[in-house]
Short mmCIF file of C-alpha atoms in Angstrom, two decimals:
data_model
loop_
_atom_site.label_atom_id
_atom_site.label_comp_id
_atom_site.label_asym_id
_atom_site.label_seq_id
_atom_site.Cartn_x
_atom_site.Cartn_y
_atom_site.Cartn_z
CA UNK A 26 -35.90 94.78 -59.86
CA UNK A 27 -34.59 93.04 -62.99
CA UNK A 28 -34.64 89.28 -62.71
CA UNK A 29 -31.03 88.86 -63.85
CA UNK A 30 -29.52 90.61 -60.82
CA UNK A 31 -29.69 90.14 -57.06
CA UNK A 32 -30.17 92.78 -54.36
CA UNK A 33 -26.89 94.26 -53.15
CA UNK A 34 -25.83 92.47 -49.95
CA UNK A 35 -22.24 93.59 -49.74
CA UNK A 36 -20.27 96.57 -50.99
CA UNK A 37 -16.50 96.28 -50.77
CA UNK A 38 -14.91 99.72 -50.70
CA UNK A 39 -11.25 100.37 -51.27
CA UNK A 40 -10.85 103.48 -49.12
CA UNK A 41 -7.20 103.43 -50.16
CA UNK A 42 -5.00 100.89 -51.92
CA UNK A 43 -2.12 101.92 -49.67
CA UNK A 44 -0.84 99.41 -47.14
CA UNK A 45 1.65 99.75 -44.30
CA UNK A 46 2.67 96.11 -44.84
CA UNK A 47 4.09 94.19 -47.78
CA UNK A 48 2.62 90.70 -47.48
CA UNK A 49 4.05 88.65 -50.29
CA UNK A 50 0.78 86.90 -51.14
CA UNK A 51 -1.33 90.04 -51.40
CA UNK A 52 -3.77 90.13 -54.31
CA UNK A 53 -2.90 93.78 -54.93
CA UNK A 54 0.22 94.69 -56.86
CA UNK A 55 3.19 96.30 -55.10
CA UNK A 56 2.57 99.47 -57.15
CA UNK A 57 -1.04 99.62 -55.96
CA UNK A 58 -0.09 99.20 -52.34
CA UNK A 59 2.31 102.13 -52.48
CA UNK A 60 -0.30 104.55 -53.84
CA UNK A 61 -1.81 107.00 -51.39
CA UNK A 62 -5.08 107.53 -53.30
CA UNK A 63 -8.21 107.92 -51.21
CA UNK A 64 -11.76 107.18 -52.35
CA UNK A 65 -13.52 110.54 -52.35
CA UNK A 66 -16.75 111.05 -50.46
CA UNK A 67 -18.35 112.11 -53.75
CA UNK A 68 -17.51 108.64 -55.14
CA UNK A 69 -19.19 107.10 -52.11
CA UNK A 70 -22.18 109.34 -52.63
CA UNK A 71 -22.54 108.23 -56.27
CA UNK A 72 -22.36 104.55 -55.32
CA UNK A 73 -24.93 104.65 -52.54
CA UNK A 74 -27.25 107.12 -54.24
CA UNK A 75 -27.44 104.67 -57.14
CA UNK A 76 -28.06 101.70 -54.86
CA UNK A 77 -30.70 103.34 -52.70
CA UNK A 78 -32.52 105.41 -55.35
CA UNK A 79 -32.89 102.40 -57.62
CA UNK A 80 -34.10 100.13 -54.83
CA UNK A 81 -31.14 97.79 -55.32
CA UNK A 82 -30.33 97.19 -51.64
CA UNK A 83 -31.08 93.96 -49.80
CA UNK A 84 -32.63 94.13 -46.33
CA UNK A 85 -29.14 93.94 -44.83
CA UNK A 86 -26.14 95.52 -46.52
CA UNK A 87 -22.56 94.96 -45.34
CA UNK A 88 -20.19 97.77 -46.30
CA UNK A 89 -16.63 96.49 -46.09
CA UNK A 90 -13.45 98.54 -46.21
CA UNK A 91 -10.74 96.31 -47.52
CA UNK A 92 -8.03 95.82 -50.15
CA UNK A 93 -5.44 98.23 -48.88
CA UNK A 94 -5.06 98.83 -45.15
CA UNK A 95 -8.12 100.85 -44.09
CA UNK A 96 -6.51 102.06 -40.86
CA UNK A 97 -3.95 104.11 -42.82
CA UNK A 98 -6.73 106.67 -43.32
CA UNK A 99 -7.88 108.80 -40.35
CA UNK A 100 -10.91 107.80 -38.27
CA UNK A 101 -12.61 111.04 -39.33
CA UNK A 102 -12.77 109.82 -42.94
CA UNK A 103 -14.72 106.73 -41.93
CA UNK A 104 -17.03 108.62 -39.58
CA UNK A 105 -17.91 110.95 -42.45
CA UNK A 106 -18.42 107.96 -44.74
CA UNK A 107 -20.64 106.10 -42.26
CA UNK A 108 -22.70 109.22 -41.62
CA UNK A 109 -23.04 109.90 -45.36
CA UNK A 110 -24.15 106.36 -46.24
CA UNK A 111 -26.62 106.32 -43.35
CA UNK A 112 -28.03 109.69 -44.41
CA UNK A 113 -28.43 108.53 -48.00
CA UNK A 114 -30.31 105.43 -46.83
CA UNK A 115 -32.60 107.57 -44.71
CA UNK A 116 -33.28 110.01 -47.55
CA UNK A 117 -33.56 107.63 -50.48
CA UNK A 118 -34.52 104.18 -49.21
CA UNK A 119 -36.26 102.34 -46.41
CA UNK A 120 -34.90 103.20 -42.99
CA UNK A 121 -35.27 99.59 -41.96
CA UNK A 122 -32.50 98.49 -44.34
CA UNK A 123 -29.81 97.41 -41.90
CA UNK A 124 -26.34 98.75 -42.52
CA UNK A 125 -23.26 96.97 -41.24
CA UNK A 126 -19.80 98.50 -41.52
CA UNK A 127 -16.83 96.13 -41.63
CA UNK A 128 -13.10 96.72 -41.55
CA UNK A 129 -10.55 94.12 -42.62
CA UNK A 130 -7.30 95.20 -40.99
CA UNK A 131 -3.81 93.94 -40.23
CA UNK A 132 -4.27 95.43 -36.72
CA UNK A 133 -0.81 97.02 -36.64
CA UNK A 134 -2.11 100.60 -36.50
CA UNK A 135 -4.79 100.15 -33.84
CA UNK A 136 -4.43 103.11 -31.49
CA UNK A 137 -6.48 104.74 -28.73
CA UNK A 138 -8.09 106.88 -31.43
CA UNK A 139 -9.19 103.77 -33.33
CA UNK A 140 -10.43 102.07 -30.18
CA UNK A 141 -12.59 105.11 -29.42
CA UNK A 142 -13.93 105.05 -33.01
CA UNK A 143 -14.68 101.32 -32.88
CA UNK A 144 -16.48 101.70 -29.54
CA UNK A 145 -18.49 104.67 -30.80
CA UNK A 146 -19.74 102.68 -33.81
CA UNK A 147 -19.78 99.27 -32.16
CA UNK A 148 -23.51 98.72 -32.64
CA UNK A 149 -23.05 98.43 -36.41
CA UNK A 150 -19.37 97.67 -36.86
CA UNK A 151 -17.50 94.41 -37.42
CA UNK A 152 -13.77 93.93 -37.39
CA UNK A 153 -11.73 91.32 -39.19
CA UNK A 154 -8.05 90.91 -38.33
CA UNK A 155 -5.62 89.25 -40.72
CA UNK A 156 -3.31 87.00 -38.71
CA UNK A 157 -1.72 83.76 -39.86
CA UNK A 158 -1.10 82.19 -36.44
CA UNK A 159 2.06 81.97 -34.35
CA UNK A 160 5.08 84.04 -35.35
CA UNK A 161 6.81 81.45 -37.50
CA UNK A 162 3.70 81.03 -39.65
CA UNK A 163 2.63 84.66 -39.69
CA UNK A 164 6.01 86.20 -40.40
CA UNK A 165 6.76 83.86 -43.28
CA UNK A 166 4.62 86.05 -45.54
CA UNK A 167 3.29 88.99 -43.57
CA UNK A 168 6.25 91.36 -43.43
CA UNK A 169 6.60 95.13 -43.47
CA UNK A 170 8.15 97.09 -46.34
CA UNK A 171 11.58 96.64 -44.78
CA UNK A 172 11.15 92.86 -44.81
CA UNK A 173 10.84 92.71 -41.01
CA UNK A 174 8.39 90.65 -38.99
CA UNK A 175 5.01 92.08 -38.03
CA UNK A 176 3.68 89.43 -35.66
CA UNK A 177 4.37 91.21 -32.36
CA UNK A 178 2.65 94.37 -33.60
CA UNK A 179 -0.38 92.42 -34.80
CA UNK A 180 -0.63 90.65 -31.45
CA UNK A 181 -0.35 94.01 -29.66
CA UNK A 182 -3.21 95.34 -31.81
CA UNK A 183 -5.36 92.30 -31.05
CA UNK A 184 -4.59 92.71 -27.34
CA UNK A 185 -5.83 96.31 -27.45
CA UNK A 186 -9.12 95.07 -28.89
CA UNK A 187 -9.40 92.47 -26.16
CA UNK A 188 -8.75 95.03 -23.42
CA UNK A 189 -11.40 97.30 -24.93
CA UNK A 190 -13.82 94.35 -25.16
CA UNK A 191 -14.21 94.76 -28.91
CA UNK A 192 -14.80 91.37 -30.53
CA UNK A 193 -13.09 90.61 -33.83
CA UNK A 194 -13.01 87.90 -36.42
CA UNK A 195 -9.74 86.43 -37.68
CA UNK A 196 -8.96 85.49 -41.25
CA UNK A 197 -5.87 83.38 -41.63
CA UNK A 198 -4.03 82.35 -44.80
CA UNK A 199 -2.89 78.73 -44.90
CA UNK A 200 0.64 78.05 -46.11
CA UNK A 201 3.05 75.13 -46.02
CA UNK A 202 4.10 76.29 -42.55
CA UNK A 203 0.52 75.85 -41.35
CA UNK A 204 0.13 72.43 -42.92
CA UNK A 205 3.25 71.25 -41.13
CA UNK A 206 1.88 72.19 -37.70
CA UNK A 207 -1.94 72.25 -37.51
CA UNK A 208 -1.85 71.87 -33.73
CA UNK A 209 0.44 74.88 -33.29
CA UNK A 210 -1.77 76.88 -35.63
CA UNK A 211 -4.95 76.02 -33.78
CA UNK A 212 -3.52 76.37 -30.28
CA UNK A 213 -2.52 79.94 -31.06
CA UNK A 214 -6.07 80.93 -31.95
CA UNK A 215 -7.77 78.90 -29.23
CA UNK A 216 -5.94 81.13 -26.76
CA UNK A 217 -7.79 84.10 -28.31
CA UNK A 218 -11.11 82.31 -28.65
CA UNK A 219 -12.94 84.29 -25.97
CA UNK A 220 -12.35 87.46 -27.96
CA UNK A 221 -13.13 86.07 -31.40
CA UNK A 222 -16.46 86.60 -33.12
CA UNK A 223 -15.42 84.21 -35.87
CA UNK A 224 -12.53 82.34 -37.42
CA UNK A 225 -12.02 81.53 -41.07
CA UNK A 226 -8.99 80.28 -42.95
CA UNK A 227 -8.24 81.19 -46.52
CA UNK A 228 -6.38 79.13 -49.06
CA UNK A 229 -5.12 81.33 -51.83
CA UNK A 230 -6.97 80.34 -54.95
CA UNK A 231 -4.15 80.42 -57.43
CA UNK A 232 -2.22 77.42 -56.19
CA UNK A 233 -0.41 77.21 -59.48
CA UNK A 234 1.69 80.28 -58.73
CA UNK A 235 5.24 79.23 -59.41
CA UNK A 236 6.94 82.12 -57.65
CA UNK A 237 5.43 81.67 -54.21
CA UNK A 238 7.39 79.04 -52.33
CA UNK A 239 5.28 77.79 -49.47
CA UNK A 240 1.98 78.65 -51.11
CA UNK A 241 1.87 76.50 -54.20
CA UNK A 242 -0.25 73.39 -54.36
CA UNK A 243 -1.87 71.11 -56.88
CA UNK A 244 -4.15 68.10 -57.00
CA UNK A 245 -1.25 65.96 -55.79
CA UNK A 246 -1.48 67.79 -52.43
CA UNK A 247 -4.94 66.51 -51.55
CA UNK A 248 -3.57 64.20 -48.87
CA UNK A 249 -1.70 67.01 -47.13
CA UNK A 250 -4.79 69.20 -47.02
CA UNK A 251 -7.10 66.32 -46.14
CA UNK A 252 -4.94 65.47 -43.12
CA UNK A 253 -4.82 69.14 -42.12
CA UNK A 254 -8.62 69.49 -42.29
CA UNK A 255 -9.17 66.24 -40.39
CA UNK A 256 -6.76 67.28 -37.67
CA UNK A 257 -8.49 70.64 -37.25
CA UNK A 258 -11.90 68.98 -37.24
CA UNK A 259 -10.80 66.48 -34.63
CA UNK A 260 -9.30 69.16 -32.39
CA UNK A 261 -12.26 71.51 -32.61
CA UNK A 262 -15.03 69.03 -31.90
CA UNK A 263 -16.72 68.86 -28.55
CA UNK A 264 -16.31 65.08 -28.45
CA UNK A 265 -12.57 65.60 -28.13
CA UNK A 266 -12.02 65.73 -24.38
CA UNK A 267 -8.81 67.72 -24.42
CA UNK A 268 -9.80 70.62 -26.64
CA UNK A 269 -12.00 73.65 -26.34
CA UNK A 270 -14.84 74.01 -28.82
CA UNK A 271 -13.73 76.40 -31.50
CA UNK A 272 -15.84 77.07 -34.54
CA UNK A 273 -14.00 77.19 -37.83
CA UNK A 274 -16.32 78.83 -40.34
CA UNK A 275 -14.92 76.87 -43.28
CA UNK A 276 -16.31 73.76 -41.61
CA UNK A 277 -19.58 75.21 -40.39
CA UNK A 278 -20.27 76.62 -43.85
CA UNK A 279 -19.40 73.29 -45.46
CA UNK A 280 -21.81 71.53 -43.10
CA UNK A 281 -24.51 74.04 -44.01
CA UNK A 282 -24.01 73.22 -47.70
CA UNK A 283 -24.02 69.48 -46.95
CA UNK A 284 -27.32 69.76 -45.09
CA UNK A 285 -28.92 71.81 -47.84
CA UNK A 286 -27.45 70.35 -51.01
CA UNK A 287 -30.50 71.30 -53.06
CA UNK A 288 -29.54 74.96 -52.96
CA UNK A 289 -27.61 76.03 -56.04
CA UNK A 290 -24.98 77.83 -54.01
CA UNK A 291 -22.67 78.24 -56.98
CA UNK A 292 -25.25 80.18 -58.97
CA UNK A 293 -26.45 82.17 -55.96
CA UNK A 294 -22.91 83.19 -54.98
CA UNK A 295 -22.25 84.68 -58.40
CA UNK A 296 -25.48 86.55 -58.98
CA UNK A 297 -24.62 89.96 -60.43
CA UNK A 298 -24.35 92.89 -57.99
CA UNK A 299 -24.99 90.75 -54.93
CA UNK A 300 -21.46 91.83 -54.15
CA UNK A 301 -20.22 95.12 -55.53
CA UNK A 302 -16.58 96.15 -55.34
CA UNK A 303 -15.51 99.74 -55.82
CA UNK A 304 -11.85 100.68 -56.01
CA UNK A 305 -10.40 103.97 -54.77
CA UNK A 306 -10.68 105.49 -58.25
CA UNK A 307 -14.35 104.52 -58.61
CA UNK A 308 -14.07 101.45 -60.86
CA UNK A 309 -16.80 98.91 -60.18
CA UNK A 310 -16.66 95.12 -60.40
CA UNK A 311 -19.13 92.48 -59.39
CA UNK A 312 -19.30 88.66 -59.64
CA UNK A 313 -16.23 88.15 -57.46
CA UNK A 314 -14.57 89.71 -54.45
CA UNK A 315 -11.68 91.31 -56.26
CA UNK A 316 -10.62 94.83 -57.02
CA UNK A 317 -7.50 94.55 -59.15
CA UNK A 318 -8.58 95.48 -62.66
CA UNK A 319 -5.16 94.56 -64.01
CA UNK A 320 -6.17 90.90 -63.51
CA UNK A 321 -7.16 89.57 -66.94
CA UNK A 322 -6.92 93.17 -68.11
CA UNK A 323 -7.57 92.53 -71.80
CA UNK A 324 -9.89 89.56 -71.55
CA UNK A 325 -12.83 91.80 -72.43
CA UNK A 326 -10.84 93.95 -74.85
CA UNK A 327 -10.83 97.19 -72.86
CA UNK A 328 -7.82 96.89 -70.55
CA UNK A 329 -10.09 97.03 -67.50
CA UNK A 330 -10.33 93.36 -66.58
CA UNK A 331 -13.76 92.64 -65.15
CA UNK A 332 -14.49 96.26 -64.23
CA UNK A 333 -17.89 97.32 -65.57
CA UNK A 334 -17.10 101.03 -65.56
CA UNK A 335 -16.37 103.94 -63.29
CA UNK A 336 -19.11 105.20 -61.01
CA UNK A 337 -17.93 108.78 -61.55
CA UNK A 338 -18.77 108.48 -65.26
CA UNK A 339 -21.56 105.88 -65.46
CA UNK A 340 -24.47 104.90 -63.26
CA UNK A 341 -24.88 101.32 -62.07
CA UNK A 342 -27.93 101.07 -64.33
CA UNK A 343 -25.80 102.06 -67.32
CA UNK A 344 -23.12 99.52 -66.36
CA UNK A 345 -25.72 96.78 -66.17
CA UNK A 346 -26.87 97.59 -69.69
CA UNK A 347 -23.47 97.26 -71.36
CA UNK A 348 -22.49 94.43 -73.69
CA UNK A 349 -19.52 93.79 -71.39
CA UNK A 350 -21.84 93.05 -68.48
CA UNK A 351 -23.83 90.66 -70.67
CA UNK A 352 -20.64 88.94 -71.86
CA UNK A 353 -19.28 88.44 -68.33
CA UNK A 354 -22.66 87.26 -67.10
CA UNK A 355 -22.92 84.73 -69.93
CA UNK A 356 -19.34 83.56 -69.36
CA UNK A 357 -19.99 82.94 -65.68
CA UNK A 358 -23.24 81.11 -66.39
CA UNK A 359 -21.50 78.90 -68.96
CA UNK A 360 -18.72 78.21 -66.49
CA UNK A 361 -21.23 77.14 -63.85
CA UNK A 362 -23.09 74.98 -66.37
CA UNK A 363 -19.89 73.03 -67.10
CA UNK A 364 -19.39 72.45 -63.39
CA UNK A 365 -23.00 71.40 -62.86
CA UNK A 366 -22.82 68.91 -65.71
CA UNK A 367 -19.50 67.34 -64.81
CA UNK A 368 -18.70 67.69 -61.10
CA UNK A 369 -20.05 65.32 -58.44
CA UNK A 370 -19.27 67.93 -55.81
CA UNK A 371 -21.25 70.71 -57.47
CA UNK A 372 -23.96 70.70 -54.82
CA UNK A 373 -21.33 71.07 -52.08
CA UNK A 374 -19.41 73.87 -53.78
CA UNK A 375 -19.19 77.40 -52.40
CA UNK A 376 -18.91 78.83 -55.90
CA UNK A 377 -16.59 81.59 -56.96
CA UNK A 378 -13.99 79.67 -58.95
CA UNK A 379 -14.61 81.13 -62.38
CA UNK A 380 -11.44 83.19 -62.44
CA UNK A 381 -9.40 80.26 -61.14
CA UNK A 382 -10.54 78.42 -64.25
CA UNK A 383 -9.53 81.27 -66.47
CA UNK A 384 -6.15 81.44 -64.75
CA UNK A 385 -5.45 77.71 -64.84
CA UNK A 386 -7.10 76.63 -68.09
CA UNK A 387 -7.22 79.88 -70.06
CA UNK A 388 -10.97 79.44 -70.55
CA UNK A 389 -14.19 79.46 -68.55
CA UNK A 390 -15.23 76.38 -70.48
CA UNK A 391 -13.45 73.96 -68.12
CA UNK A 392 -14.31 72.10 -64.96
CA UNK A 393 -12.00 71.26 -62.08
CA UNK A 394 -9.13 73.47 -61.01
CA UNK A 395 -6.46 72.78 -58.43
CA UNK A 396 -8.23 75.29 -56.18
CA UNK A 397 -11.55 73.38 -56.51
CA UNK A 398 -9.77 70.16 -55.71
CA UNK A 399 -8.23 71.45 -52.48
CA UNK A 400 -10.72 74.08 -51.30
CA UNK A 401 -14.00 72.33 -52.16
CA UNK A 402 -13.56 68.61 -52.81
CA UNK A 403 -10.94 67.80 -50.21
CA UNK A 404 -12.69 69.93 -47.60
CA UNK A 405 -16.01 68.19 -48.32
CA UNK A 406 -14.32 64.79 -48.11
CA UNK A 407 -12.77 65.64 -44.76
CA UNK A 408 -15.98 67.01 -43.26
CA UNK A 409 -18.08 64.08 -44.53
CA UNK A 410 -15.54 61.52 -43.30
CA UNK A 411 -15.45 63.28 -39.96
CA UNK A 412 -19.24 63.06 -39.68
CA UNK A 413 -19.10 59.39 -40.65
CA UNK A 414 -16.43 58.59 -38.06
CA UNK A 415 -18.32 60.57 -35.46
CA UNK A 416 -21.48 58.58 -36.22
CA UNK A 417 -19.56 55.30 -35.93
CA UNK A 418 -18.18 56.34 -32.57
CA UNK A 419 -21.57 57.30 -31.20
CA UNK A 420 -23.06 54.04 -32.46
CA UNK A 421 -20.31 52.10 -30.72
CA UNK A 422 -20.97 53.99 -27.51
CA UNK A 423 -24.73 53.26 -27.56
CA UNK B 2 -4.93 59.15 -40.95
CA UNK B 3 -7.10 57.23 -43.34
CA UNK B 4 -7.39 58.97 -46.67
CA UNK B 5 -10.19 58.45 -49.11
CA UNK B 6 -10.07 58.83 -52.84
CA UNK B 7 -12.32 61.39 -54.48
CA UNK B 8 -15.84 60.28 -53.84
CA UNK B 9 -18.33 59.50 -56.54
CA UNK B 10 -21.89 60.75 -56.63
CA UNK B 11 -23.30 57.64 -54.93
CA UNK B 12 -20.80 57.81 -52.07
CA UNK B 13 -21.44 61.51 -51.64
CA UNK B 14 -25.20 61.01 -51.48
CA UNK B 15 -24.84 58.30 -48.86
CA UNK B 16 -22.65 60.54 -46.72
CA UNK B 17 -24.99 63.50 -47.18
CA UNK B 18 -27.90 61.35 -46.00
CA UNK B 19 -25.85 60.28 -43.00
CA UNK B 20 -25.05 63.91 -42.19
CA UNK B 21 -28.74 64.81 -42.39
CA UNK B 22 -29.62 61.94 -40.10
CA UNK B 23 -26.97 62.97 -37.60
CA UNK B 24 -28.17 66.55 -37.78
CA UNK B 25 -31.78 65.49 -37.18
CA UNK B 26 -30.62 63.51 -34.15
CA UNK B 27 -28.77 66.58 -32.89
CA UNK B 28 -25.43 64.80 -32.82
CA UNK B 29 -23.73 66.35 -35.83
CA UNK B 30 -20.14 66.71 -34.64
CA UNK B 31 -19.29 69.69 -32.50
CA UNK B 32 -20.14 72.33 -35.04
CA UNK B 33 -23.34 74.09 -35.79
CA UNK B 34 -24.23 74.55 -39.42
CA UNK B 35 -23.73 78.14 -40.37
CA UNK B 36 -26.62 78.96 -42.64
CA UNK B 37 -26.16 82.70 -42.65
CA UNK B 38 -22.80 82.58 -44.34
CA UNK B 39 -23.22 79.42 -46.35
CA UNK B 40 -24.11 81.25 -49.50
CA UNK B 41 -22.18 84.43 -49.20
CA UNK B 42 -18.75 85.50 -50.26
CA UNK B 43 -18.48 87.52 -47.09
CA UNK B 44 -15.78 85.39 -45.62
CA UNK B 45 -13.55 86.23 -48.52
CA UNK B 46 -14.00 83.43 -50.91
CA UNK B 47 -11.31 81.74 -52.87
CA UNK B 48 -11.03 84.40 -55.52
CA UNK B 49 -9.39 86.99 -53.35
CA UNK B 50 -6.27 86.42 -55.35
CA UNK B 51 -6.59 86.19 -59.11
#
């Protein structure tokens, strides 16, 4: 394999951009989410034939249906897709390459048919449910197309998974509502903790959005987020006598980076094709977990944003030999070099903020963004201070 | 709750060393370090919205 790319570890597939909900913070445009396009099986076949025939797959590949509500397509579509991808692996690559199939869903459409499908594929399937906590937090942004609340339907979907003994991970977006009541937020999910295979919160990267009341933040909000993180850390630690242990992956991942600060996580996270994203029409992006090619559409002069091409017209190999690929790759490397040279927190960073820079500063040639400040630096401060306080307490007890 | 200012490199290194010590002693808070996902975008990294 070329030394400027990484093996493919994750393929994000947009089975359809259509969504049954209209969450106001969605990264897809309203127009996209109303389209009923479906990724054809021939598109899938092109993607995975390219990956497997060219020996581009890692030992474990996660295939994730996301970006649009996957459950708006029938179960039969996904069974055909899973069978096709598995067959292609068996025919064109090593059979010991592990395949994992993930669905990121709003849980509203979970039915008996879906439960049967999930159970049938349970040995290689992972579910992620998008839920923002109790109703007042969740319904502030996660509404249906009529502007009505969705919380009760999401909870009903989660309950069906519990009754069927299908574990699921939750991803939760943090808003001003959450910051105001971290205990209420956490208590809601602790009640589901027996069913959860993981829990992760997401802070929307573009905190400079002026039109999203309740979501905007800047460097001046570090105290608010610091206090929120510390409260969650305190409540989820085993040394707290009144709380159940509840792993928050943002913290466990931060601790992992703290314990292994010599890893260049920023560079590793952005290695080309480690993550591949394919939209319903076949357009391919890499470098970041996004699918909307209208973002920064003309930055590379072709109206396609960071898309490298369309898999129905070009092979992955051809895409990786374009001048556009080389330009994006160089831009991301330069962006990371600025961070490495100027940021004390570089070794603790998760990476992936290149487009935040472009959005906030208009150039990759910049360092800190508001998103870095809140999502990386403040989180690291909170976790490190929590460890320090914990050490002081245990010393005092000895 | 006590709030700290942005830490400098020296402060960060001291805290990192403390975290490593606590980890080696097996008393690192209530969480286990999550190595599998530490370097992946799988958990939907910050650039989901651009």
